[in-house]
mmCIF file of C-alpha atoms in Angstrom:
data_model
loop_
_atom_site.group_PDB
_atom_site.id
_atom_site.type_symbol
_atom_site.label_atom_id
_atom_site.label_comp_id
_atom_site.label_asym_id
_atom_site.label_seq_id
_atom_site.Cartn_x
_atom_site.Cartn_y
_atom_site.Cartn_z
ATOM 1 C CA UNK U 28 7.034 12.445 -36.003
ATOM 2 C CA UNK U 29 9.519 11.440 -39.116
ATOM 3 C CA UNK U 30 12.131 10.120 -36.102
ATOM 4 C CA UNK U 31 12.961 6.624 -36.486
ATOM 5 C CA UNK U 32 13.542 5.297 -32.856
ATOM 6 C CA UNK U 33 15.687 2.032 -32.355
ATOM 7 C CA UNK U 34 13.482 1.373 -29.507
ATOM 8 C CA UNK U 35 9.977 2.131 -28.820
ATOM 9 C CA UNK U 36 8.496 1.311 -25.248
ATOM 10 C CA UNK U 37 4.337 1.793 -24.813
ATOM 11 C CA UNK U 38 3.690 1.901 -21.150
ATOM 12 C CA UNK U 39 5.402 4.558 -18.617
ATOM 13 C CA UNK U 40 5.527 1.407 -15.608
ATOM 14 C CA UNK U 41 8.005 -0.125 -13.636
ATOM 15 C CA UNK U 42 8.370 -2.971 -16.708
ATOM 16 C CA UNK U 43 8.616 0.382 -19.354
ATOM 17 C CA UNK U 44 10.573 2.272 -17.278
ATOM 18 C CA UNK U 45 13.149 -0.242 -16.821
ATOM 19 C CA UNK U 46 13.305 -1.085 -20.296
ATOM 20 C CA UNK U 47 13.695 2.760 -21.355
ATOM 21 C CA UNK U 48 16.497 2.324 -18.321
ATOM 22 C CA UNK U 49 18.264 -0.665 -20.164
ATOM 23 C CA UNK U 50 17.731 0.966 -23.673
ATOM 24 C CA UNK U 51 19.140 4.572 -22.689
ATOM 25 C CA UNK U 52 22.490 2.869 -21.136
ATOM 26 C CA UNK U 53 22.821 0.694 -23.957
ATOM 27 C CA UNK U 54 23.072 4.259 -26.120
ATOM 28 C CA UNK U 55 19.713 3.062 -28.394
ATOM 29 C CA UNK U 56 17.697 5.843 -29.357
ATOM 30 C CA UNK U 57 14.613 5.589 -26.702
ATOM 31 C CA UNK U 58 10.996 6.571 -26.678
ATOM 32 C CA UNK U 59 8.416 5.514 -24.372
ATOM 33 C CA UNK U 60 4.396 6.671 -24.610
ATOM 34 C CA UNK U 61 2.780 6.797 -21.941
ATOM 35 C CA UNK U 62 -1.119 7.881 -21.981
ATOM 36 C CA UNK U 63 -1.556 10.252 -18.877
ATOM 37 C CA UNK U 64 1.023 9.641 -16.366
ATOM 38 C CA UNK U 65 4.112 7.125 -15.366
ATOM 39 C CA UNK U 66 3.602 4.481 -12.315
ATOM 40 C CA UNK U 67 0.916 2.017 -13.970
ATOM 41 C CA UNK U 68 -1.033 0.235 -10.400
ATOM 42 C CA UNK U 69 2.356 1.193 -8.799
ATOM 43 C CA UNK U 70 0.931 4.475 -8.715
ATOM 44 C CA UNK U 71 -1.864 4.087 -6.720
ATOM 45 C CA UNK U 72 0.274 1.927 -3.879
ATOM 46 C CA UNK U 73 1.026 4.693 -0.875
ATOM 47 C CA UNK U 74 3.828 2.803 0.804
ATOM 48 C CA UNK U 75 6.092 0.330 -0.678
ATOM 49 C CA UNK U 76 7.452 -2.099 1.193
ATOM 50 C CA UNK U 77 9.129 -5.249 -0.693
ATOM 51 C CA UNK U 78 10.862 -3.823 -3.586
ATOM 52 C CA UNK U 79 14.705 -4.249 -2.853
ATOM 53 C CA UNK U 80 16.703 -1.267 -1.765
ATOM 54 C CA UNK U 81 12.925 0.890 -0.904
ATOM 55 C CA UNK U 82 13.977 3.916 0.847
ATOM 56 C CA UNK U 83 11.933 4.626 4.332
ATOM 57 C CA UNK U 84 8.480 5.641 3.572
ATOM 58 C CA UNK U 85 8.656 4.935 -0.094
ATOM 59 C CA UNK U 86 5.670 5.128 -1.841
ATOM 60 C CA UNK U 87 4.563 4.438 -5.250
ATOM 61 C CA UNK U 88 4.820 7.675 -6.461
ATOM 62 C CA UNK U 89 7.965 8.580 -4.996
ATOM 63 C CA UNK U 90 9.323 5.764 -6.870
ATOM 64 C CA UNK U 91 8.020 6.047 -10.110
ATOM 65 C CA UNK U 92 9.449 9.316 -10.168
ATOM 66 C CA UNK U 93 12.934 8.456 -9.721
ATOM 67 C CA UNK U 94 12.742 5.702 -12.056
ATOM 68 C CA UNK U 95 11.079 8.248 -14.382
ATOM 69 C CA UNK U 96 13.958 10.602 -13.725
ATOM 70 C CA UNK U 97 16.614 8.136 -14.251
ATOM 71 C CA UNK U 98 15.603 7.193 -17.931
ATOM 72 C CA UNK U 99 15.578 10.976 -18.500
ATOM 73 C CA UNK U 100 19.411 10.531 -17.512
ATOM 74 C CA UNK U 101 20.646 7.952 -19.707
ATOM 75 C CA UNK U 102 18.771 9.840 -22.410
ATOM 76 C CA UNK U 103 15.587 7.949 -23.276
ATOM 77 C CA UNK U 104 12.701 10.277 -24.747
ATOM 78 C CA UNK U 105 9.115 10.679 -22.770
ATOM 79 C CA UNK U 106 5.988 11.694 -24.724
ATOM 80 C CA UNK U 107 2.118 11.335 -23.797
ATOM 81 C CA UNK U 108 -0.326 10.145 -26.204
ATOM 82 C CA UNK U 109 -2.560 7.175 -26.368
ATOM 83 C CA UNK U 110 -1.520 4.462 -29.422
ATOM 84 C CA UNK U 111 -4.948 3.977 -31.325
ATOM 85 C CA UNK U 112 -3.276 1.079 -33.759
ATOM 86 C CA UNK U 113 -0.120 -0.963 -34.135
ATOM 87 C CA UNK U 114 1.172 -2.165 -37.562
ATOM 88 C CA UNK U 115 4.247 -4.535 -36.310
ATOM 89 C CA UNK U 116 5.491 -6.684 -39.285
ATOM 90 C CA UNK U 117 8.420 -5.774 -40.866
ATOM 91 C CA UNK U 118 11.637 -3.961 -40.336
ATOM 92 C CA UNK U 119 10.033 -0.928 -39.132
ATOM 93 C CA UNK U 120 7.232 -0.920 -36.813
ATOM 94 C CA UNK U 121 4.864 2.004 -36.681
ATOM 95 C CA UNK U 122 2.414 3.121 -33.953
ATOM 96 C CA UNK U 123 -0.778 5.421 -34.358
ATOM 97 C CA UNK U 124 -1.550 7.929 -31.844
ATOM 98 C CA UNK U 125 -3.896 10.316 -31.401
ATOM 99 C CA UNK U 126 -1.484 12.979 -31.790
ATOM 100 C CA UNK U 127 1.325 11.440 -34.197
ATOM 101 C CA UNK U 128 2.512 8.478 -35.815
ATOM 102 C CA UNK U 129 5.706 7.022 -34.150
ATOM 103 C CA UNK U 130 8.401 4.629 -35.927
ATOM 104 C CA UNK U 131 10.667 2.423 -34.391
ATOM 105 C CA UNK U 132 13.099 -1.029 -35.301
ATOM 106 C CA UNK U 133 11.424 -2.733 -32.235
ATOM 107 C CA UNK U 134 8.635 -2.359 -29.782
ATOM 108 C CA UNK U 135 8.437 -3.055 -25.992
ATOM 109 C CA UNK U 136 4.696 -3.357 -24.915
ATOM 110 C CA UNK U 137 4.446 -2.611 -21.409
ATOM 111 C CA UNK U 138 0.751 -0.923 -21.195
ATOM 112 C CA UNK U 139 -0.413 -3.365 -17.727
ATOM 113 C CA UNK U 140 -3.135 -4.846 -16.610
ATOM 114 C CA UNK U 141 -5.592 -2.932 -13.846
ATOM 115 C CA UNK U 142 -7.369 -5.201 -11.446
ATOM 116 C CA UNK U 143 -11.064 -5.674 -11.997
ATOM 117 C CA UNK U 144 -13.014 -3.274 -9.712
ATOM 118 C CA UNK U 145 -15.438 -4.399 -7.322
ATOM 119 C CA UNK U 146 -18.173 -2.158 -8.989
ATOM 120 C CA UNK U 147 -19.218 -0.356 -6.066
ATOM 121 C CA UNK U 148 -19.901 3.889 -4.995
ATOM 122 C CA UNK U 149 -16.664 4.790 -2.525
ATOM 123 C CA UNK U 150 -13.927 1.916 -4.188
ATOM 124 C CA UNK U 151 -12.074 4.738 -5.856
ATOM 125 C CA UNK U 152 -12.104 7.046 -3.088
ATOM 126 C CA UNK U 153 -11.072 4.702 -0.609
ATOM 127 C CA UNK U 154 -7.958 2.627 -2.841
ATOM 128 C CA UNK U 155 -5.095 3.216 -1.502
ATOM 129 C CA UNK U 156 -7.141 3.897 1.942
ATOM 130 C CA UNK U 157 -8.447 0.544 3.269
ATOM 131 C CA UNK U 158 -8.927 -0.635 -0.738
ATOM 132 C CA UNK U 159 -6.128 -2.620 -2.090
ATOM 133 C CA UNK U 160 -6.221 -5.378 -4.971
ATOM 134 C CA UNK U 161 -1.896 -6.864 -4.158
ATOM 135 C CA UNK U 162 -1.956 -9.021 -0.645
ATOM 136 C CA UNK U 163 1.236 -8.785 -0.967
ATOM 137 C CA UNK U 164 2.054 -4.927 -1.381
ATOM 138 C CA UNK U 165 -0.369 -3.838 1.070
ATOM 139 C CA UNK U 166 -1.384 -6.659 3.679
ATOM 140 C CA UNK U 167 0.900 -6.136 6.287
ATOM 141 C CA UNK U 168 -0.440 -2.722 6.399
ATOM 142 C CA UNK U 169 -3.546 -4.583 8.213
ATOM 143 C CA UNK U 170 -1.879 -6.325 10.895
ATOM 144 C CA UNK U 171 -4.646 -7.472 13.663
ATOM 145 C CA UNK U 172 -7.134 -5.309 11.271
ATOM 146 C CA UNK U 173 -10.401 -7.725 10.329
ATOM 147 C CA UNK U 174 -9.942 -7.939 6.046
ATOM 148 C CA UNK U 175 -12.034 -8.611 3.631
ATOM 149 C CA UNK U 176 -11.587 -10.249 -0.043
ATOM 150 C CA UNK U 177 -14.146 -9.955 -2.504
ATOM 151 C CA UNK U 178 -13.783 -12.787 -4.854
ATOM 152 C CA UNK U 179 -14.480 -16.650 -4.823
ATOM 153 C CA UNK U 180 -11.926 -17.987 -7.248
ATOM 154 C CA UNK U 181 -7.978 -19.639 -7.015
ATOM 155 C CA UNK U 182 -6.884 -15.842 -6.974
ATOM 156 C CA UNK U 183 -9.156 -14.687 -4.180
ATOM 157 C CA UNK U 184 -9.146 -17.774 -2.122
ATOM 158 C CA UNK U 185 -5.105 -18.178 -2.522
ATOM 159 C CA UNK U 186 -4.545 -14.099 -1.963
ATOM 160 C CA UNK U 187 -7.203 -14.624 1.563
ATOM 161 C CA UNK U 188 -4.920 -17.951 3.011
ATOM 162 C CA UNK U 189 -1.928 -15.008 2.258
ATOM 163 C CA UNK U 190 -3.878 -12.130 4.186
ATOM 164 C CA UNK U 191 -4.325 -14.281 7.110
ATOM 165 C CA UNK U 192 -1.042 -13.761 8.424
ATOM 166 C CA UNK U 193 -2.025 -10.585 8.961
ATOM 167 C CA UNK U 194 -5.125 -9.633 9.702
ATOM 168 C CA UNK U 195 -7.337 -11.210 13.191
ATOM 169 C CA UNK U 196 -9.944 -12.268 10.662
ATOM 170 C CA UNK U 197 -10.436 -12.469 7.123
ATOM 171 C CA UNK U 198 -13.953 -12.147 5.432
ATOM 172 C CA UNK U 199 -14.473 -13.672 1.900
ATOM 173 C CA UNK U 200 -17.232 -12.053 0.332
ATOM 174 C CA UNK U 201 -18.397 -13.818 -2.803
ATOM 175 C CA UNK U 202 -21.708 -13.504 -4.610
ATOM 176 C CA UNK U 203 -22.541 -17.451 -5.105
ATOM 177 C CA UNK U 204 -22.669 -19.467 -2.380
ATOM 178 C CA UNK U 205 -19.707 -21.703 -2.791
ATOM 179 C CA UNK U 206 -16.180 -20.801 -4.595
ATOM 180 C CA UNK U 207 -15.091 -21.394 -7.121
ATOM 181 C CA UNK U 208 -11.919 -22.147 -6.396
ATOM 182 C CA UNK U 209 -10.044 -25.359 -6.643
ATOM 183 C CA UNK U 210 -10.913 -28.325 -4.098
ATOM 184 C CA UNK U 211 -7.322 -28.733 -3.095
ATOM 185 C CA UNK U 212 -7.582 -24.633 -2.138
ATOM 186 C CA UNK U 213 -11.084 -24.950 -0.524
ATOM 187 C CA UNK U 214 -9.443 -27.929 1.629
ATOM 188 C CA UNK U 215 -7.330 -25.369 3.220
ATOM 189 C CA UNK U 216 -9.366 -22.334 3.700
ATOM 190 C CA UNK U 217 -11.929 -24.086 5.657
ATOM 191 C CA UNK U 218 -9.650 -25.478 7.963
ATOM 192 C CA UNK U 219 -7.971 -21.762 8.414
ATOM 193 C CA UNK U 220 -9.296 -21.344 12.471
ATOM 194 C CA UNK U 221 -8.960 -17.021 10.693
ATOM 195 C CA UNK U 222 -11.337 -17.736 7.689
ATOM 196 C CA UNK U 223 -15.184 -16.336 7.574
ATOM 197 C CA UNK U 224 -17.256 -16.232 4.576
ATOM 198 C CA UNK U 225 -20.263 -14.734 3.553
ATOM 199 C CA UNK U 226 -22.417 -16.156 1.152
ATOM 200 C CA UNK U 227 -24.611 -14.759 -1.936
ATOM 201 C CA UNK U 228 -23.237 -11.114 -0.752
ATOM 202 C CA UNK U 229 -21.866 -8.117 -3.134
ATOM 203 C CA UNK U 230 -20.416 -4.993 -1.773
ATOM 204 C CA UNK U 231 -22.842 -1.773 -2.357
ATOM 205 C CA UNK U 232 -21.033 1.039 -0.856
ATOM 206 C CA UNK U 233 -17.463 1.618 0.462
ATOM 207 C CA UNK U 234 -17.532 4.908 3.685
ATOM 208 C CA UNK U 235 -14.826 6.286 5.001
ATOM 209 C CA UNK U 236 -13.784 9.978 6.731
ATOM 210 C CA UNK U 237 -10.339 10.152 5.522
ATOM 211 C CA UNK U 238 -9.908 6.580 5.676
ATOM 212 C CA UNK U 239 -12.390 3.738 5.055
ATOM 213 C CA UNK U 240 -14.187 2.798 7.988
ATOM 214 C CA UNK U 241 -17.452 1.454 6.661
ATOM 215 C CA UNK U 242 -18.995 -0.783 3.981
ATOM 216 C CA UNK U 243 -22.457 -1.880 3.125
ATOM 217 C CA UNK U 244 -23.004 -5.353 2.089
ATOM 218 C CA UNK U 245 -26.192 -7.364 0.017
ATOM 219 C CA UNK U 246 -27.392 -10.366 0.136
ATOM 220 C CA UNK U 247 -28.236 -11.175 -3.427
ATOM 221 C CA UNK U 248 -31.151 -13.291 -2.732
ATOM 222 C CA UNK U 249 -32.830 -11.722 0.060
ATOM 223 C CA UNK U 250 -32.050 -8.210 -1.019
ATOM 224 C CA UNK U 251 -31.332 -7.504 2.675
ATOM 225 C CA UNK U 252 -28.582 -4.752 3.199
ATOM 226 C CA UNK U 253 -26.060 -5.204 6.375
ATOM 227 C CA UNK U 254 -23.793 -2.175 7.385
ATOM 228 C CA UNK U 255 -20.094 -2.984 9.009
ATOM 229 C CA UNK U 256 -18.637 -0.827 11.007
ATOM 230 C CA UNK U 257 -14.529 -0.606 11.592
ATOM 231 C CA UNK U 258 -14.118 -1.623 15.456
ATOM 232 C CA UNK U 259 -13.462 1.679 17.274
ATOM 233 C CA UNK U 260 -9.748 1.012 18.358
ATOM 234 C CA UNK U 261 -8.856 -0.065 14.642
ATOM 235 C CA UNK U 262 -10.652 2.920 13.241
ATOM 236 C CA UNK U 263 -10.414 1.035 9.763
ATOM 237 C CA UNK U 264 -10.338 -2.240 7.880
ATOM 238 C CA UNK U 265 -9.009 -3.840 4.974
ATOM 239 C CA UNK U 266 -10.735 -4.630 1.767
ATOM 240 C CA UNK U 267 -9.217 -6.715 -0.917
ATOM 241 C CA UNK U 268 -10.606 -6.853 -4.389
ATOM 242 C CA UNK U 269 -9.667 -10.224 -6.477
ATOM 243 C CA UNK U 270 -12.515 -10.199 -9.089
ATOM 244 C CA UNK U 271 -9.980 -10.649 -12.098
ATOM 245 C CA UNK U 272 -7.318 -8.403 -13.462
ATOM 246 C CA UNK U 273 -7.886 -6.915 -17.420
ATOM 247 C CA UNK U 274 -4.997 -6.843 -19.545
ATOM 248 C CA UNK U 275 -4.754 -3.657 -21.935
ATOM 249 C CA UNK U 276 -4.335 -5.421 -24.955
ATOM 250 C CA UNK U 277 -7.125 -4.658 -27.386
ATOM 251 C CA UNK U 278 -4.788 -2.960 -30.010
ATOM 252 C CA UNK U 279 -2.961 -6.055 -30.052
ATOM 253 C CA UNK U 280 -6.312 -8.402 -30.663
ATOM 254 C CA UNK U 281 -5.307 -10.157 -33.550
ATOM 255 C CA UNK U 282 -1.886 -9.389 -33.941
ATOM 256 C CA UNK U 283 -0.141 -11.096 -31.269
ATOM 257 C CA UNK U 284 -1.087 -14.463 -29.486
ATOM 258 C CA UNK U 285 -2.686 -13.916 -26.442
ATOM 259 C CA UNK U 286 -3.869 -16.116 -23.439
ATOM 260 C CA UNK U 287 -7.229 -14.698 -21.629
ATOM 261 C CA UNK U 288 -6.264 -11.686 -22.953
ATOM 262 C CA UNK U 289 -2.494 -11.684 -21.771
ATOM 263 C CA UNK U 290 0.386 -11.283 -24.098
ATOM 264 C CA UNK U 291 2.326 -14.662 -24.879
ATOM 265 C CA UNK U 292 6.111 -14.584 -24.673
ATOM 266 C CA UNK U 293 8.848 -16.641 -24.209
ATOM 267 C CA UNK U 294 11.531 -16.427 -21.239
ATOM 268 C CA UNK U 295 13.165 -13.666 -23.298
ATOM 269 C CA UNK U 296 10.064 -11.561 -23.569
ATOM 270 C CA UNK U 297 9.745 -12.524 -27.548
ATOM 271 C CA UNK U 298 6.289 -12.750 -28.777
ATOM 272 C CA UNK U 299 5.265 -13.722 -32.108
ATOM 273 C CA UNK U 300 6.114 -10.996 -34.334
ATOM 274 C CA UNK U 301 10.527 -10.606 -34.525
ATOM 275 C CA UNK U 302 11.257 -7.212 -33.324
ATOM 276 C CA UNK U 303 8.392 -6.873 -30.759
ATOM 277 C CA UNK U 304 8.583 -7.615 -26.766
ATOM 278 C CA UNK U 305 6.313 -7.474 -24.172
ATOM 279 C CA UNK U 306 6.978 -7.256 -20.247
ATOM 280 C CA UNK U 307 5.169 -6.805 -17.133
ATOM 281 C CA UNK U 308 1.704 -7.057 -15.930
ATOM 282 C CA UNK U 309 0.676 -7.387 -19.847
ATOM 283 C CA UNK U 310 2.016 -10.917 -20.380
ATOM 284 C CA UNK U 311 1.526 -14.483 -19.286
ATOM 285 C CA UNK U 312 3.053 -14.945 -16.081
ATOM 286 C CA UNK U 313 3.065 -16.352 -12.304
ATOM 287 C CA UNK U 314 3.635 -13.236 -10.667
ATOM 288 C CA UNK U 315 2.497 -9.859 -11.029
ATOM 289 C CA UNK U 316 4.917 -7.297 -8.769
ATOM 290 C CA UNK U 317 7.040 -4.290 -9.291
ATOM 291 C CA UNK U 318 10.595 -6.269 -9.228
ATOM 292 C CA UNK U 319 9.351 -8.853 -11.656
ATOM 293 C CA UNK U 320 7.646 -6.415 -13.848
ATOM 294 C CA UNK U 321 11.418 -4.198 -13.984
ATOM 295 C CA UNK U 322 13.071 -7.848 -14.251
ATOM 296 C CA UNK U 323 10.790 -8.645 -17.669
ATOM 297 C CA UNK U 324 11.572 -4.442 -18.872
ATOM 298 C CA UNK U 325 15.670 -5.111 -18.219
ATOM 299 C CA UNK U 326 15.293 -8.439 -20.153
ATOM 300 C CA UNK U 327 12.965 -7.092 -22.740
ATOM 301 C CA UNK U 328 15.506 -4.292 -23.460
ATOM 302 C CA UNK U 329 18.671 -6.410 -24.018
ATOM 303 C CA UNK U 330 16.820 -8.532 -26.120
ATOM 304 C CA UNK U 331 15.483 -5.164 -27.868
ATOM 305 C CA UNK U 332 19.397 -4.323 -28.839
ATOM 306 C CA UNK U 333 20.609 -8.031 -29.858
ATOM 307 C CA UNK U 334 17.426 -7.963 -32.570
ATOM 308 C CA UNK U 335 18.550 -4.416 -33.554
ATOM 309 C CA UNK U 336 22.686 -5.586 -34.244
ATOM 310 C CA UNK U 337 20.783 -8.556 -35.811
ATOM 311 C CA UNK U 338 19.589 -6.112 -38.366
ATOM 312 C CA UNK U 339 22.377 -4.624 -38.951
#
């Protein structure tokens, strides 16, 4: 591809969409690559419930696609293909493909981060049916449901205090037989009257007709296997996987500064290299949501277009 792009966005998101968004209006010439398909985790969420101005019934899908079809409008290009290298210094920035080479005066990384999976037969069938890894997106969808959150660290132990507004009881399941979490956190959990825990325990297989309704549990040291079954008037439970999230960033190994793997930026999504953003789920951050990852893609964007009149 000999075009030369003013603005080149990798990652088809809420954070890439709404940088496109930003880029298209401000009339810069807009591309974002996306590997397979738009939405990022969004995607896999099937209702939506605390992004401002949701429509009834909104699900992830439904709006991905209208943010999709809205940086169509304001004029911003969409092509599929996965970037295999990044060569960012200098005036003009160039991205490897596997199907072209793409050239651009700046570069918004938005390619995400996907929560760790718990590692276990049925957790693909079931997410988005009684497997979630955001308390926040789906817990009220569990309300007087017993939960469960796999995990043992801050995450885990903070996103479990969270889900017990919720659900009747919530289940930690961790492998070790304390967490790892901090002592001020483990203070609070124990206390919670809604807390259980089970010890030295892994999840081995997620069940479900439709919807999951059934999960086999371990004991790591004894080896002995326990089957739980969703109560017959719930007809389901919840199961919440905080095990770590993993940035997609090993393009950028060596090239930009990263933190555990995240993408360091300032408050104006400005990492390292002049001419090259990143925003959403991919950099360091407090919060990982849809309205914070289009808030870092709107900011990203503007910055994007002062850089470019910079180099003019």
């Amino acid at each position: 591809m000999n075009k030369l792009y003013d603005v080149i966005v990798i990652g088809g998101g809420p954070a890439g969409l709404s940088a496109a968004l930003y880029a298209g209006r401000a009339r810069l010439s807009t591309l974002v690559i996306e590997k397979k398909k738009e939405g990022g985790q969004i995607a896999l969420t099937s209702e939506v419930e605390n992004y401002p101005g949701c429509i009834e019934d909104e699900s992830g899908p439904s709006l991905i696609d209208r943010m999709h079809k809205q940086v169509l409008h304001f004029g911003a290009e969409v092509v599929y293909d996965e970037i295999e290298a990044v060569f960012l210094e200098g005036a003009i920035k160039q991205l490897k493909g596997k199907k072209d080479v793409y050239k651009a005066k700046s570069i918004i990384i938005a390619t995400g981060a996907s929560s760790r999976p718990i590692g276990c037969p049925g957790e693909k069938e079931f997410t988005g049916k009684g497997v979630s890894y955001c308390a926040t997106c789906d817990g009220s969808f569990f309300e007087d449901f017993d939960i469960y959150v796999v995990g043992g660290g801050d995450t885990a132990v903070e996103e479990a205090m969270y889900l017990t507004k919720f659900g009747r009881s919530v289940t930690i399941i961790h492998r070790r037989d304390e967490l790892r979490a901090a002592k001020s956190i483990q203070d609070k959990v124990f206390k919670n009257p809604k807390m259980k825990f089970m010890w030295n325990t892994v999840v081995k297989e997620l069940r479900g007709d439709g919807i999951l309704n059934t999960m086999v549990v371990e004991n790591v040291k004894t080896g002995e296997q326990t089957t739980i079954v969703a109560d017959e008037e719930d007809m389901t439970f919840g199961v919440f996987g905080f095990i770590g999230y993993v940035p997609k960033t090993d393009i950028f190994k060596d090239i930009l500064n990263l933190d555990k793997g995240y993408i360091v930026t300032d408050e104006n999504m400005k990492t390292n290299i002049d001419g090259v953003f990143a925003a959403g789920d991919i950099r360091v951050k407090s919060l990982r949501q849809v309205v914070t990852a289009a808030s870092d893609g709107a900011i990203a964007a503007v910055q994007a277009e002062k850089y470019i009149e910079s180099l003019e």
